[in-house]
PDB file of C-alpha atoms in Angstrom:
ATOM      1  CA  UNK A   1     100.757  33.391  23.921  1.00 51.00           C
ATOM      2  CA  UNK A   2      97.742  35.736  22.948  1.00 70.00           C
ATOM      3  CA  UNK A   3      95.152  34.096  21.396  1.00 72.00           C
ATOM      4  CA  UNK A   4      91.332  33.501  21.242  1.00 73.00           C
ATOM      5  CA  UNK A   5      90.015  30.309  22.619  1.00 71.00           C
ATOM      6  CA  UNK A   6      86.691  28.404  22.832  1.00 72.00           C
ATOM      7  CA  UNK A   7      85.538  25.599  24.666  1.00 74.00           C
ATOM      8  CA  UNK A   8      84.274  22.630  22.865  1.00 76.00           C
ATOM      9  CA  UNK A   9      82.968  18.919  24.905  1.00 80.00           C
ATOM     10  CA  UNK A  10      86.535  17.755  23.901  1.00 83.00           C
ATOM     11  CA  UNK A  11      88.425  20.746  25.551  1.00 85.00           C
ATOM     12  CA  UNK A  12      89.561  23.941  24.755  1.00 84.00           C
ATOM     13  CA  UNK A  13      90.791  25.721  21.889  1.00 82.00           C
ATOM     14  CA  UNK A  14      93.188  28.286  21.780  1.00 84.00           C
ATOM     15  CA  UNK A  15      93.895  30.075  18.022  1.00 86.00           C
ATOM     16  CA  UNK A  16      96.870  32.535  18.507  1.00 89.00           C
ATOM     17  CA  UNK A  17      96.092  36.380  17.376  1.00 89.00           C
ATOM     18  CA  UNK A  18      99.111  35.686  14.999  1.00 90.00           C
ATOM     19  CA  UNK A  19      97.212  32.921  13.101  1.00 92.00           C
ATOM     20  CA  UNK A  20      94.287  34.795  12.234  1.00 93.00           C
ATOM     21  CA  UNK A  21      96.136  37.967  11.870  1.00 92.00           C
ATOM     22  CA  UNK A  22      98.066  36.081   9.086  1.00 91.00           C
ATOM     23  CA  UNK A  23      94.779  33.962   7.509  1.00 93.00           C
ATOM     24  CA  UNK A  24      92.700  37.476   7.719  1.00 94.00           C
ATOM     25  CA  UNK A  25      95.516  39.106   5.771  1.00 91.00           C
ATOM     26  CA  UNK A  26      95.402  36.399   3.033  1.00 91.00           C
ATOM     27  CA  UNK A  27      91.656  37.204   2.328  1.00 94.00           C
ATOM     28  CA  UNK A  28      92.324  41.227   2.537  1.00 92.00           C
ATOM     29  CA  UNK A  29      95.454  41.279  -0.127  1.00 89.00           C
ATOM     30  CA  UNK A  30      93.070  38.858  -2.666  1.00 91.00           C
ATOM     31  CA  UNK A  31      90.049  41.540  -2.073  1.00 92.00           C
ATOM     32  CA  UNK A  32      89.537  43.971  -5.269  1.00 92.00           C
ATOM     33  CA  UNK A  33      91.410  47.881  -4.768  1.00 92.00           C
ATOM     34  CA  UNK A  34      93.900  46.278  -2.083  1.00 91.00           C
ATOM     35  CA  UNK A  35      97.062  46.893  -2.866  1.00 88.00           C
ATOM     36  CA  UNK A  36      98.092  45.556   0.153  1.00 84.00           C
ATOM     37  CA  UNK A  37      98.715  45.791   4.085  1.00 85.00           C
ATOM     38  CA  UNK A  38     100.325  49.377   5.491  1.00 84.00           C
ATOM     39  CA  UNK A  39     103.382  49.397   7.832  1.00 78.00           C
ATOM     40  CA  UNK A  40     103.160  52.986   9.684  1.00 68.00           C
ATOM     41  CA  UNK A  41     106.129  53.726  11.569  1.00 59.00           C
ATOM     42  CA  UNK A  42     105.112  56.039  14.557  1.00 51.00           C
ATOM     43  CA  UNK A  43     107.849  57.704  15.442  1.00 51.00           C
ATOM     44  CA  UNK A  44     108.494  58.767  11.437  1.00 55.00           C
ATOM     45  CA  UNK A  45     104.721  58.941  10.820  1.00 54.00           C
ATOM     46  CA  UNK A  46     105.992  57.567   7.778  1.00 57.00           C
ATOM     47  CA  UNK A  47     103.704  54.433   5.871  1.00 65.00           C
ATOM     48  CA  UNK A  48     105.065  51.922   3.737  1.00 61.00           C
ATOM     49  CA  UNK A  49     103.808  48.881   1.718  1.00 65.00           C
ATOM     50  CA  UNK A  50     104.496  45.574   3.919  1.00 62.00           C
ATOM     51  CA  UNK A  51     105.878  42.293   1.685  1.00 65.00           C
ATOM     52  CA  UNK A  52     103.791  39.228   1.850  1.00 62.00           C
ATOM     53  CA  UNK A  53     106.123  37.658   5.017  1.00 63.00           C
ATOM     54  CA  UNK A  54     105.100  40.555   6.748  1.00 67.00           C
ATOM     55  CA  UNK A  55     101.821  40.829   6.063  1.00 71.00           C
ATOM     56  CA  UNK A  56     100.785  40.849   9.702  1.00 76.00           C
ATOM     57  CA  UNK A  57     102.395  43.796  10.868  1.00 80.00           C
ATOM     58  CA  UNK A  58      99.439  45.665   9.442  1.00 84.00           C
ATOM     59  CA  UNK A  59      96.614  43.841  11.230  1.00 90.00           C
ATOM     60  CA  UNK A  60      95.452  43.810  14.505  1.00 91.00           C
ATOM     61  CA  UNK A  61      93.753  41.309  17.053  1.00 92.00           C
ATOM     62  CA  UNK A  62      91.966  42.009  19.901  1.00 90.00           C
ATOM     63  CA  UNK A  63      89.205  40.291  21.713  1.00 87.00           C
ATOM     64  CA  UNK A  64      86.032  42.298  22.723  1.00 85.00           C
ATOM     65  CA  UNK A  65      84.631  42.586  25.909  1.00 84.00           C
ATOM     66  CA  UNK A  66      81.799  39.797  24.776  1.00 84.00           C
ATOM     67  CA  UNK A  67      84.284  37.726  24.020  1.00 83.00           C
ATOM     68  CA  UNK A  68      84.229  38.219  19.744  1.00 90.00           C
ATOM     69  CA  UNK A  69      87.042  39.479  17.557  1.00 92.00           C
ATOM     70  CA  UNK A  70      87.950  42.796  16.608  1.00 94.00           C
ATOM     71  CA  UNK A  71      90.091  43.226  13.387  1.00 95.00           C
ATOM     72  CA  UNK A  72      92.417  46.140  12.610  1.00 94.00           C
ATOM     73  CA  UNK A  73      93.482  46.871   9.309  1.00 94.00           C
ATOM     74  CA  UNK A  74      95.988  48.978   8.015  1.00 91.00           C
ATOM     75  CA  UNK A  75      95.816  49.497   4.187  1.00 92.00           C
ATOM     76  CA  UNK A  76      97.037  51.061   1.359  1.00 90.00           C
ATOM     77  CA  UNK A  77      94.234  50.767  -1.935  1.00 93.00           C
ATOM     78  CA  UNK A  78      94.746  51.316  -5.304  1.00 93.00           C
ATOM     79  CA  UNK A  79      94.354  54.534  -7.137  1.00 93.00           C
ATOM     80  CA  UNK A  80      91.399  55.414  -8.812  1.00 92.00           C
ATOM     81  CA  UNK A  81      88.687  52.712  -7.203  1.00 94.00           C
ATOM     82  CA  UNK A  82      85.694  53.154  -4.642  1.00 95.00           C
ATOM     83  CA  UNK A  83      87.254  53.553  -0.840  1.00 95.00           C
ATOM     84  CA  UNK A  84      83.715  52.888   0.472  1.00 96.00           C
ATOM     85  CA  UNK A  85      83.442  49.780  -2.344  1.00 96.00           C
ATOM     86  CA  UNK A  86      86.784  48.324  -1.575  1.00 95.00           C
ATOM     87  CA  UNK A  87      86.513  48.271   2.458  1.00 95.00           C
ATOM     88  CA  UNK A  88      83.175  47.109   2.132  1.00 96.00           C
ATOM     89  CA  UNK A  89      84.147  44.291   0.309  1.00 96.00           C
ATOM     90  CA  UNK A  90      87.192  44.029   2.544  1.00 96.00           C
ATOM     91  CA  UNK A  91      85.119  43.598   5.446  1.00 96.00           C
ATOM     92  CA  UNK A  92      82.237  41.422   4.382  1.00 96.00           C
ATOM     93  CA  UNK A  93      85.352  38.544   2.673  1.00 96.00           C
ATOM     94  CA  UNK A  94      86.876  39.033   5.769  1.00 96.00           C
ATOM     95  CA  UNK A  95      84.684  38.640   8.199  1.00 96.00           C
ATOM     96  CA  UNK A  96      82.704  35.314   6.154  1.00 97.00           C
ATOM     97  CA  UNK A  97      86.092  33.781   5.710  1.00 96.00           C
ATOM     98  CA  UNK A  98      87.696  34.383   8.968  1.00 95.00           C
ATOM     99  CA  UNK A  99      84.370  34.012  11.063  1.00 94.00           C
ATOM    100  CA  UNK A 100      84.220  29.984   8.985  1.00 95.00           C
ATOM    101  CA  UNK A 101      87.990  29.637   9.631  1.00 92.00           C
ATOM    102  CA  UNK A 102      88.203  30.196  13.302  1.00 90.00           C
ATOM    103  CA  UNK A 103      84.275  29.575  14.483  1.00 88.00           C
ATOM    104  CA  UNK A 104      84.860  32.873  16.064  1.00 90.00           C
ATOM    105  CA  UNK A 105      82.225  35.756  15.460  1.00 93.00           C
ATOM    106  CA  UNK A 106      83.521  38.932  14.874  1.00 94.00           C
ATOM    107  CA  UNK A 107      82.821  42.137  16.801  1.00 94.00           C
ATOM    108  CA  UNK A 108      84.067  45.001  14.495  1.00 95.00           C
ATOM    109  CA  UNK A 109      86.543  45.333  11.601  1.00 96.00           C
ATOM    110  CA  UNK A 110      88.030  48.658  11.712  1.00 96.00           C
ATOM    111  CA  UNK A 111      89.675  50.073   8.231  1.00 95.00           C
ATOM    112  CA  UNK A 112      92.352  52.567   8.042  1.00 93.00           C
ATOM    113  CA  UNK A 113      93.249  53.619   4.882  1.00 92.00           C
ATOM    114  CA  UNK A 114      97.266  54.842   5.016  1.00 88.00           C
ATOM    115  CA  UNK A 115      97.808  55.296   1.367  1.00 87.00           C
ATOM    116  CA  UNK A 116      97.161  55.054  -2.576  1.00 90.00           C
ATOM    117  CA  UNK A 117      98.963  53.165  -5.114  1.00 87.00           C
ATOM    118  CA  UNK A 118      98.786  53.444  -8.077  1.00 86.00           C
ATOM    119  CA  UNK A 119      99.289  49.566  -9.724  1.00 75.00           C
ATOM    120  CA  UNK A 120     100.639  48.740 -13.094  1.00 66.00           C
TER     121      UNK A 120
END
């Protein structure tokens, strides 16, 4: 199992990357201009929009040398809104939300925009 841990004076914790790849994706689809999480597949170099069970296939968790998450997201935003105004928004819900969910601090969160939808 990959996962981040902690130690607390009752033991240690261990939060698999799945978890918080699935909680940070929660906050990200709910964040204005996100249409929703990007599936790319490599080979095709083709990018499609991921369903809500599969949310995590377009996020990312690592741990940083210093021991702190780092958060890759893989996005598709809606047409006609603010890249720079969404993914900053993305990233400061994100990393407030995540950083009280886990207790973990986050390193980076790293944006890649794969697309634009336009949304009824």
């Amino acid at each position: 199992m990959k996962g981040s841990s902690m130690n607390t004076h009752l033991g240690n914790i261990v939060i698999d990357n799945e978890v918080i790849a699935q909680y940070a994706g929660s906050v990200a689809v709910e964040c204005f201009g996100i249409v929703g999480m990007a599936g790319v597949n490599v080979k095709d170099g083709l990018v499609r929009l991921l369903k809500m069970d599969s949310i995590t296939r377009g996020i990312e968790v690592s741990i940083s040398d210093n021991n702190k998450l780092v958060l890759d997201f893989h996005v598709i935003v809606a047409y006609g809104v603010s890249i720079i105004a969404v993914t900053d928004n993305l990233i400061s819900n994100v990393k407030y939300k995540v950083e009280e969910f886990t207790g973990i601090k986050i390193d980076k969160i790293n944006i890649f925009v794969e697309g634009v939808r336009v949304i009824d």
